[in-house]
Amino acid sequence: LVSHKGKGVFVRTPKISSNLSSFRGFTYFCNENNIEQYTHVLETDRQIPAGSIRGKLELKEGETIVYLKRLRRVNQKPVMIEHVYIPYKEFGFLLELNMENRSLYEEIERRTGLKVEDNCYTAITLETSLLTEEEKQYFELHGPQAAFVLMETVYKNTGKPLHCTKQILLGEYFKFFLSNKANQLSMDWKKL
C-alpha cells in the first residue's frame, strides 16, 4: 500500500524484478511476475544509424537499421520507453509487421527460427538520468523526474551483435538484481 497525502491510500503495482545476470525480455518478466503488459508502437523506420550504434552492431558505413520506438505499459500505466536498433539486412521484415502489442523476440523466432532468449547473451550498462520533456509526456509526468536508463547490446552465441536497445524505465515499477552464485559455487573456500 502507498499513501499519497490528500489523495488516499492505494495498492502499489508490484515491481518487475529483472535479473541482470540472465537474459530474458520484458514480456517474459511480466509473464513471470503475473503482470498485465501492453506495447504501443510510437515509431518504426529504416534509418542510417548514428556512429555509436553502427559500432555496437558492427555495421559497415552506409548499412541501415530498423529503428523501433515503443511505449511499454504495465497494468495500463506507461512504465518504459524502448528504442530498438536492429540490422535491416537481416530483420527488414519487421517494417512489414504491425508490432503493436507483439513481442519482438517472438516475431524474430517466427520468421527466422532463432530463439533469442535461448541463443544469445547481453552486455548491459545501467545508470540513472533525468527524463526529457518528451519522455515526461509519454509517462504523463510533470517536473523533474529520474529514471533508469538501460543500454543493452544483445549478441548471438557466435559473438555477432543481434541488436542494441536503450530502455528508459521508471524506478517505481522496476528493480534489478545481480547474482554471482556460479562464481561462489566454483570457489574452494577451504583453500582460502
Coordinates of N, CA and C in Angstrom, one line a residue:
L1 N 0.8 -1.2 0.0 CA 0.0 0.0 0.0 C 0.9 1.2 0.0
V2 N 0.4 2.3 -0.7 CA 1.1 3.6 -0.8 C 0.2 4.7 -0.4
S3 N 0.6 5.5 0.5 CA -0.2 6.7 0.9 C 0.2 7.9 0.2
H4 N -0.7 8.6 -0.4 CA -0.5 9.9 -1.0 C -1.3 11.0 -0.2
K5 N -0.5 11.9 0.4 CA -1.1 12.9 1.2 C -2.2 13.7 0.5
G6 N -3.4 13.7 1.0 CA -4.5 14.4 0.4 C -5.3 13.7 -0.6
K7 N -4.8 12.5 -1.0 CA -5.4 11.7 -2.0 C -5.9 10.3 -1.5
G8 N -5.2 9.8 -0.6 CA -5.7 8.5 -0.1 C -4.6 7.4 -0.1
V9 N -5.0 6.2 0.2 CA -4.1 5.0 0.2 C -4.4 4.2 -1.0
F10 N -3.4 3.8 -1.8 CA -3.6 3.0 -3.0 C -2.7 1.7 -3.0
V11 N -3.2 0.7 -3.7 CA -2.4 -0.5 -3.9 C -1.4 -0.3 -4.9
R12 N -0.1 -0.5 -4.5 CA 1.0 -0.3 -5.4 C 1.1 -1.5 -6.3
T13 N 1.4 -1.3 -7.6 CA 1.7 -2.3 -8.6 C 3.0 -3.0 -8.2
P14 N 3.1 -4.3 -8.1 CA 4.4 -4.9 -7.8 C 5.5 -4.6 -8.8
K15 N 6.7 -4.4 -8.4 CA 7.8 -4.1 -9.3 C 8.1 -5.3 -10.1
I16 N 8.5 -5.0 -11.3 CA 9.0 -6.1 -12.2 C 10.4 -6.3 -11.9
S17 N 10.7 -7.6 -11.4 CA 12.0 -7.9 -11.0 C 12.8 -8.5 -12.1
S18 N 14.0 -8.0 -12.4 CA 14.8 -8.4 -13.5 C 16.2 -8.8 -13.1
N19 N 16.6 -10.0 -13.4 CA 18.0 -10.4 -13.1 C 18.9 -10.0 -14.2
L20 N 19.8 -9.1 -13.9 CA 20.7 -8.6 -15.0 C 21.8 -9.6 -15.4
S21 N 21.9 -10.7 -14.6 CA 22.9 -11.7 -15.0 C 22.3 -12.9 -15.8
S22 N 21.0 -12.8 -16.1 CA 20.4 -13.7 -17.0 C 19.6 -13.0 -18.1
F23 N 19.4 -13.6 -19.2 CA 18.9 -12.8 -20.4 C 17.4 -13.3 -20.6
R24 N 16.5 -12.4 -20.4 CA 15.1 -12.6 -20.7 C 14.5 -11.2 -21.1
G25 N 13.5 -11.2 -22.0 CA 12.9 -10.0 -22.4 C 11.8 -9.5 -21.5
F26 N 11.3 -8.3 -21.8 CA 10.3 -7.6 -21.0 C 9.0 -8.5 -20.8
T27 N 8.6 -9.0 -21.9 CA 7.4 -9.8 -21.9 C 7.5 -11.0 -21.0
Y28 N 8.7 -11.7 -21.0 CA 9.0 -12.8 -20.1 C 8.9 -12.4 -18.7
F29 N 9.5 -11.3 -18.3 CA 9.5 -10.8 -16.9 C 8.1 -10.5 -16.5
C30 N 7.3 -9.9 -17.3 CA 5.9 -9.5 -17.0 C 5.1 -10.8 -16.8
N31 N 5.3 -11.8 -17.7 CA 4.6 -13.1 -17.5 C 5.0 -13.8 -16.2
E32 N 6.3 -13.7 -15.9 CA 6.8 -14.4 -14.8 C 6.3 -13.8 -13.5
N33 N 6.0 -12.5 -13.5 CA 5.5 -11.8 -12.3 C 4.0 -11.6 -12.4
N34 N 3.3 -12.3 -13.3 CA 1.8 -12.2 -13.4 C 1.4 -10.7 -13.6
I35 N 2.0 -10.0 -14.4 CA 1.7 -8.6 -14.6 C 1.2 -8.4 -16.0
E36 N 0.1 -7.7 -16.1 CA -0.5 -7.4 -17.5 C 0.3 -6.4 -18.1
Q37 N 0.7 -6.6 -19.4 CA 1.5 -5.6 -20.1 C 0.9 -5.4 -21.5
Y38 N 1.2 -4.2 -22.0 CA 0.8 -3.8 -23.4 C 1.9 -3.0 -24.0
T39 N 2.1 -3.2 -25.3 CA 3.2 -2.5 -26.0 C 2.5 -1.6 -27.1
H40 N 2.8 -0.4 -27.1 CA 2.3 0.6 -28.1 C 3.5 1.1 -29.0
V41 N 3.4 1.0 -30.3 CA 4.5 1.4 -31.2 C 4.3 2.9 -31.4
L42 N 5.4 3.6 -31.1 CA 5.5 5.1 -31.3 C 6.1 5.4 -32.7
E43 N 7.0 4.6 -33.2 CA 7.7 4.9 -34.4 C 8.4 3.6 -34.9
T44 N 8.3 3.4 -36.2 CA 9.1 2.3 -36.9 C 9.6 2.9 -38.2
D45 N 10.9 2.7 -38.4 CA 11.6 3.4 -39.5 C 12.8 2.7 -40.0
R46 N 13.2 2.8 -41.2 CA 14.5 2.4 -41.7 C 15.4 3.6 -41.6
Q47 N 16.6 3.4 -41.0 CA 17.5 4.6 -40.8 C 18.9 4.2 -41.0
I48 N 19.7 5.3 -41.3 CA 21.2 5.1 -41.2 C 21.5 5.4 -39.7
P49 N 22.2 4.4 -39.0 CA 22.4 4.6 -37.6 C 23.5 5.6 -37.3
A50 N 23.4 6.2 -36.1 CA 24.5 7.0 -35.5 C 25.7 6.2 -35.4
G51 N 26.9 6.8 -35.4 CA 28.2 6.1 -35.3 C 28.3 5.1 -34.2
S52 N 27.8 5.5 -33.0 CA 27.9 4.7 -31.8 C 27.0 3.4 -32.0
I53 N 25.9 3.5 -32.6 CA 25.0 2.3 -32.9 C 25.6 1.5 -33.9
R54 N 26.2 2.1 -35.0 CA 26.8 1.3 -36.1 C 28.0 0.5 -35.5
G55 N 28.7 1.1 -34.6 CA 29.9 0.4 -34.0 C 29.4 -0.8 -33.1
K56 N 28.4 -0.6 -32.3 CA 27.9 -1.6 -31.5 C 27.3 -2.8 -32.3
L57 N 26.7 -2.5 -33.4 CA 26.2 -3.5 -34.3 C 27.2 -4.1 -35.3
E58 N 28.4 -3.5 -35.3 CA 29.4 -3.9 -36.2 C 29.0 -3.8 -37.7
L59 N 28.3 -2.7 -38.0 CA 27.8 -2.5 -39.4 C 28.8 -1.7 -40.2
K60 N 28.8 -1.8 -41.5 CA 29.7 -1.0 -42.4 C 29.0 0.3 -42.6
E61 N 29.8 1.3 -43.1 CA 29.4 2.6 -43.5 C 28.3 2.4 -44.5
G62 N 27.1 3.1 -44.3 CA 26.0 3.0 -45.3 C 25.0 1.9 -45.0
E63 N 25.3 0.9 -44.2 CA 24.3 -0.1 -43.8 C 23.3 0.5 -43.0
T64 N 22.0 0.1 -43.1 CA 20.9 0.7 -42.4 C 20.4 -0.3 -41.3
I65 N 19.5 0.3 -40.5 CA 18.9 -0.4 -39.4 C 17.4 -0.3 -39.4
V66 N 16.7 -1.1 -38.7 CA 15.3 -0.9 -38.4 C 15.3 -0.3 -37.0
Y67 N 14.6 0.9 -36.9 CA 14.5 1.6 -35.6 C 13.1 1.4 -35.2
L68 N 12.9 0.9 -34.0 CA 11.6 0.6 -33.4 C 11.5 1.4 -32.0
K69 N 10.6 2.3 -31.9 CA 10.4 3.0 -30.6 C 9.1 2.6 -30.1
R70 N 9.1 2.1 -28.8 CA 7.8 1.6 -28.3 C 7.6 2.1 -26.9
L71 N 6.4 2.3 -26.5 CA 5.9 2.6 -25.1 C 5.4 1.3 -24.5
R72 N 6.0 0.9 -23.4 CA 5.5 -0.3 -22.8 C 4.7 0.1 -21.6
R73 N 3.6 -0.6 -21.4 CA 2.6 -0.3 -20.3 C 2.5 -1.5 -19.4
V74 N 2.3 -1.3 -18.1 CA 2.1 -2.3 -17.1 C 0.8 -1.9 -16.4
N75 N -0.2 -2.8 -16.4 CA -1.5 -2.5 -15.8 C -2.0 -1.1 -16.2
Q76 N -2.0 -0.9 -17.5 CA -2.5 0.4 -18.1 C -1.6 1.6 -17.9
K77 N -0.5 1.5 -17.1 CA 0.4 2.6 -16.8 C 1.7 2.6 -17.7
P78 N 2.1 3.7 -18.3 CA 3.3 3.7 -19.1 C 4.5 3.6 -18.1
V79 N 5.4 2.6 -18.4 CA 6.5 2.4 -17.5 C 7.8 2.4 -18.2
M80 N 7.9 2.2 -19.5 CA 9.1 2.1 -20.2 C 9.0 2.6 -21.7
I81 N 10.0 3.4 -22.1 CA 10.2 3.8 -23.5 C 11.4 3.0 -24.0
E82 N 11.2 2.3 -25.1 CA 12.2 1.4 -25.6 C 12.6 1.8 -27.0
H83 N 13.9 2.0 -27.2 CA 14.4 2.3 -28.6 C 15.2 1.0 -29.0
V84 N 14.8 0.4 -30.1 CA 15.5 -0.8 -30.6 C 16.1 -0.5 -31.9
Y85 N 17.4 -0.9 -32.0 CA 18.2 -0.7 -33.2 C 18.6 -2.1 -33.7
I86 N 18.2 -2.5 -34.9 CA 18.4 -3.9 -35.4 C 18.8 -3.9 -36.8
P87 N 19.8 -4.6 -37.3 CA 20.2 -4.5 -38.7 C 19.1 -4.8 -39.7
Y88 N 18.9 -3.9 -40.6 CA 17.9 -4.0 -41.7 C 18.2 -5.2 -42.6
K89 N 19.4 -5.5 -42.9 CA 19.8 -6.6 -43.8 C 19.2 -7.9 -43.4
E90 N 19.2 -8.2 -42.1 CA 18.6 -9.5 -41.6 C 17.2 -9.4 -41.1
F91 N 16.8 -8.2 -40.7 CA 15.5 -8.0 -40.0 C 14.6 -7.0 -40.6
G92 N 14.8 -6.7 -41.9 CA 14.0 -5.7 -42.6 C 12.5 -6.1 -42.6
F93 N 12.2 -7.4 -42.4 CA 10.8 -7.8 -42.4 C 10.0 -7.2 -41.2
L94 N 10.7 -6.7 -40.2 CA 10.0 -6.0 -39.1 C 9.2 -4.8 -39.5
L95 N 9.7 -4.2 -40.6 CA 9.0 -3.0 -41.1 C 7.6 -3.3 -41.7
E96 N 7.5 -4.6 -42.1 CA 6.2 -5.0 -42.7 C 5.2 -5.5 -41.7
L97 N 5.6 -5.6 -40.4 CA 4.7 -6.1 -39.4 C 4.1 -5.0 -38.6
N98 N 2.9 -5.2 -38.1 CA 2.4 -4.3 -37.1 C 2.8 -4.9 -35.7
M99 N 3.8 -4.2 -35.1 CA 4.4 -4.6 -33.9 C 3.6 -4.2 -32.6
E100 N 2.4 -3.6 -32.8 CA 1.6 -3.2 -31.7 C 1.3 -4.5 -30.8
N101 N 1.6 -4.4 -29.6 CA 1.4 -5.4 -28.6 C 2.0 -6.8 -29.0
R102 N 3.1 -6.8 -29.7 CA 3.7 -8.0 -30.1 C 5.1 -8.1 -29.5
S103 N 5.6 -9.3 -29.2 CA 6.9 -9.5 -28.7 C 7.9 -9.5 -29.9
L104 N 8.9 -8.7 -29.8 CA 10.0 -8.6 -30.8 C 10.6 -10.0 -31.0
Y105 N 11.0 -10.6 -29.8 CA 11.7 -11.9 -29.9 C 10.8 -13.0 -30.4
E106 N 9.5 -13.0 -30.2 CA 8.6 -14.0 -30.8 C 8.5 -13.8 -32.3
E107 N 8.5 -12.6 -32.7 CA 8.4 -12.3 -34.2 C 9.7 -12.8 -34.9
I108 N 10.8 -12.5 -34.2 CA 12.1 -12.9 -34.8 C 12.2 -14.5 -34.9
E109 N 11.7 -15.1 -33.8 CA 11.7 -16.6 -33.8 C 10.8 -17.1 -34.9
R110 N 9.6 -16.5 -35.0 CA 8.6 -17.0 -36.0 C 9.2 -16.8 -37.5
R111 N 9.9 -15.8 -37.7 CA 10.4 -15.5 -39.1 C 11.7 -16.1 -39.4
T112 N 12.6 -16.3 -38.4 CA 13.9 -16.8 -38.7 C 14.3 -18.1 -38.0
G113 N 13.5 -18.5 -37.0 CA 13.8 -19.7 -36.2 C 14.7 -19.5 -35.1
L114 N 15.3 -18.3 -34.9 CA 16.2 -18.0 -33.9 C 15.5 -17.8 -32.5
K115 N 15.7 -18.6 -31.5 CA 15.2 -18.4 -30.2 C 16.1 -17.5 -29.4
V116 N 15.8 -16.2 -29.5 CA 16.7 -15.2 -29.0 C 17.1 -15.5 -27.5
E117 N 16.1 -15.7 -26.7 CA 16.4 -15.8 -25.2 C 17.2 -17.0 -24.9
D118 N 17.2 -18.0 -25.8 CA 18.0 -19.3 -25.5 C 19.3 -19.3 -26.2
N119 N 19.5 -18.4 -27.2 CA 20.8 -18.5 -28.0 C 21.5 -17.2 -28.1
C120 N 21.3 -16.3 -27.1 CA 22.0 -15.0 -27.1 C 22.4 -14.7 -25.7
Y121 N 23.3 -13.7 -25.6 CA 23.8 -13.1 -24.3 C 23.8 -11.6 -24.5
T122 N 24.0 -10.9 -23.4 CA 23.9 -9.5 -23.4 C 25.1 -8.8 -22.7
A123 N 25.3 -7.6 -23.1 CA 26.2 -6.6 -22.4 C 25.3 -5.5 -22.0
I124 N 25.3 -5.1 -20.7 CA 24.3 -4.1 -20.2 C 25.1 -3.0 -19.4
T125 N 24.6 -1.8 -19.6 CA 25.0 -0.7 -18.8 C 23.7 -0.1 -18.2
L126 N 23.7 0.1 -16.9 CA 22.6 0.6 -16.2 C 23.0 1.9 -15.4
E127 N 22.3 3.0 -15.7 CA 22.5 4.2 -15.0 C 21.2 4.9 -14.8
T128 N 21.3 6.1 -14.1 CA 20.1 6.9 -13.9 C 20.3 8.2 -14.7
S129 N 19.1 8.8 -15.0 CA 19.1 10.1 -15.7 C 17.8 10.8 -15.5
L130 N 17.8 12.1 -15.7 CA 16.5 12.9 -15.6 C 15.8 12.7 -16.9
L131 N 14.5 12.6 -16.9 CA 13.7 12.4 -18.1 C 13.7 13.7 -18.9
T132 N 13.7 13.6 -20.2 CA 13.5 14.7 -21.1 C 12.0 15.1 -21.1
E133 N 11.7 16.3 -21.6 CA 10.4 16.8 -21.7 C 9.5 15.8 -22.5
E134 N 10.0 15.3 -23.6 CA 9.3 14.3 -24.4 C 9.0 13.0 -23.6
E135 N 10.0 12.5 -22.9 CA 9.8 11.3 -22.1 C 8.7 11.5 -21.0
K136 N 8.8 12.7 -20.4 CA 7.8 13.0 -19.3 C 6.4 13.0 -19.9
Q137 N 6.2 13.5 -21.1 CA 4.9 13.5 -21.8 C 4.4 12.0 -22.0
Y138 N 5.3 11.2 -22.5 CA 4.9 9.8 -22.7 C 4.5 9.1 -21.3
F139 N 5.2 9.5 -20.3 CA 4.9 8.9 -18.9 C 3.8 9.6 -18.2
E140 N 3.4 10.7 -18.8 CA 2.3 11.5 -18.1 C 2.8 12.0 -16.8
L141 N 4.0 12.6 -16.7 CA 4.6 13.1 -15.5 C 5.0 14.6 -15.7
H142 N 5.1 15.3 -14.6 CA 5.5 16.7 -14.6 C 6.7 16.9 -13.7
G143 N 7.4 18.0 -13.9 CA 8.5 18.4 -13.0 C 9.7 17.4 -13.2
P144 N 10.8 17.7 -12.5 CA 12.0 16.8 -12.7 C 11.7 15.4 -12.2
Q145 N 12.1 14.5 -13.0 CA 11.8 13.0 -12.8 C 13.1 12.2 -13.2
A146 N 13.5 11.4 -12.3 CA 14.6 10.5 -12.6 C 14.1 9.1 -13.1
A147 N 14.9 8.4 -13.9 CA 14.6 7.1 -14.4 C 15.8 6.3 -14.6
F148 N 15.7 5.0 -14.6 CA 16.8 4.1 -15.1 C 16.9 4.2 -16.6
V149 N 18.2 4.2 -17.0 CA 18.5 4.1 -18.4 C 19.3 2.8 -18.6
L150 N 18.8 1.9 -19.3 CA 19.4 0.6 -19.5 C 19.8 0.5 -21.0
M151 N 21.1 0.4 -21.2 CA 21.7 0.2 -22.6 C 22.1 -1.2 -22.7
E152 N 21.6 -1.9 -23.7 CA 21.8 -3.3 -23.8 C 22.2 -3.7 -25.3
T153 N 23.3 -4.4 -25.4 CA 23.6 -5.0 -26.7 C 23.4 -6.5 -26.6
V154 N 22.7 -7.0 -27.5 CA 22.4 -8.5 -27.5 C 23.2 -9.1 -28.6
Y155 N 23.9 -10.2 -28.2 CA 24.8 -10.9 -29.1 C 24.3 -12.3 -29.3
K156 N 24.4 -12.8 -30.5 CA 24.2 -14.2 -30.8 C 25.3 -15.0 -30.2
N157 N 25.1 -16.3 -29.9 CA 26.2 -17.1 -29.3 C 27.5 -17.1 -30.2
T158 N 27.4 -16.8 -31.4 CA 28.6 -16.7 -32.3 C 29.4 -15.4 -32.0
G159 N 28.9 -14.5 -31.2 CA 29.6 -13.3 -30.9 C 29.1 -12.1 -31.8
K160 N 28.3 -12.4 -32.8 CA 27.8 -11.3 -33.7 C 26.7 -10.6 -33.0
P161 N 26.7 -9.2 -33.0 CA 25.6 -8.5 -32.4 C 24.3 -8.7 -33.2
L162 N 23.2 -8.9 -32.4 CA 21.9 -9.1 -32.9 C 21.1 -7.7 -33.0
H163 N 21.1 -7.0 -31.8 CA 20.5 -5.7 -31.8 C 21.0 -5.0 -30.6
C164 N 20.8 -3.7 -30.5 CA 21.0 -2.9 -29.3 C 19.8 -2.1 -29.0
T165 N 19.6 -1.9 -27.7 CA 18.4 -1.3 -27.2 C 18.7 -0.3 -26.1
K166 N 18.0 0.8 -26.1 CA 18.0 1.8 -25.0 C 16.6 1.8 -24.4
Q167 N 16.6 1.5 -23.1 CA 15.3 1.5 -22.4 C 15.3 2.6 -21.3
I168 N 14.2 3.4 -21.3 CA 14.0 4.4 -20.2 C 13.0 3.8 -19.3
L169 N 13.3 3.5 -18.0 CA 12.4 2.7 -17.1 C 12.1 3.5 -15.9
L170 N 10.9 3.6 -15.5 CA 10.5 4.3 -14.3 C 10.9 3.4 -13.1
G171 N 11.6 3.9 -12.1 CA 12.1 3.2 -11.0 C 11.0 2.7 -10.1
E172 N 9.9 3.4 -10.1 CA 8.7 3.0 -9.3 C 8.2 1.6 -9.7
Y173 N 8.5 1.1 -10.9 CA 8.0 -0.2 -11.4 C 9.0 -1.2 -11.6
F174 N 10.3 -0.9 -11.5 CA 11.3 -1.9 -11.8 C 12.4 -2.0 -10.7
K175 N 12.9 -3.2 -10.5 CA 14.0 -3.4 -9.7 C 14.9 -4.4 -10.4
F176 N 16.2 -4.3 -10.1 CA 17.2 -5.1 -10.8 C 18.1 -5.8 -9.8
F177 N 18.5 -7.0 -10.1 CA 19.5 -7.6 -9.2 C 20.5 -8.4 -10.0
L178 N 21.6 -8.7 -9.4 CA 22.7 -9.5 -9.9 C 23.0 -10.6 -9.0
S179 N 23.4 -11.7 -9.6 CA 23.8 -12.9 -8.8 C 25.1 -13.4 -9.4
N180 N 26.1 -13.6 -8.5 CA 27.3 -14.3 -8.9 C 27.5 -15.6 -8.3
K181 N 26.3 -16.3 -8.1 CA 26.2 -17.6 -7.4 C 27.1 -18.6 -8.1
A182 N 27.2 -18.6 -9.5 CA 28.1 -19.5 -10.2 C 29.5 -19.3 -9.8
N183 N 29.9 -18.1 -9.6 CA 31.3 -17.8 -9.2 C 31.5 -18.3 -7.8
Q184 N 30.6 -18.1 -6.9 CA 30.7 -18.6 -5.5 C 30.8 -20.1 -5.5
L185 N 30.0 -20.8 -6.3 CA 30.0 -22.3 -6.3 C 31.3 -22.9 -6.8
S186 N 32.0 -22.1 -7.7 CA 33.2 -22.6 -8.2 C 34.4 -22.4 -7.3
M187 N 34.3 -21.7 -6.3 CA 35.4 -21.4 -5.4 C 35.5 -22.5 -4.3
D188 N 36.7 -22.9 -4.0 CA 37.0 -23.8 -3.0 C 37.4 -23.0 -1.7
W189 N 36.4 -22.7 -0.9 CA 36.6 -21.9 0.3 C 37.7 -22.5 1.3
K190 N 37.9 -23.8 1.3 CA 38.8 -24.4 2.2 C 40.2 -24.0 1.9
K191 N 40.5 -23.7 0.7 CA 41.9 -23.4 0.3 C 42.2 -21.9 0.5
L192 N 41.2 -21.1 0.9 CA 41.4 -19.7 1.1 C 42.0 -19.4 2.4

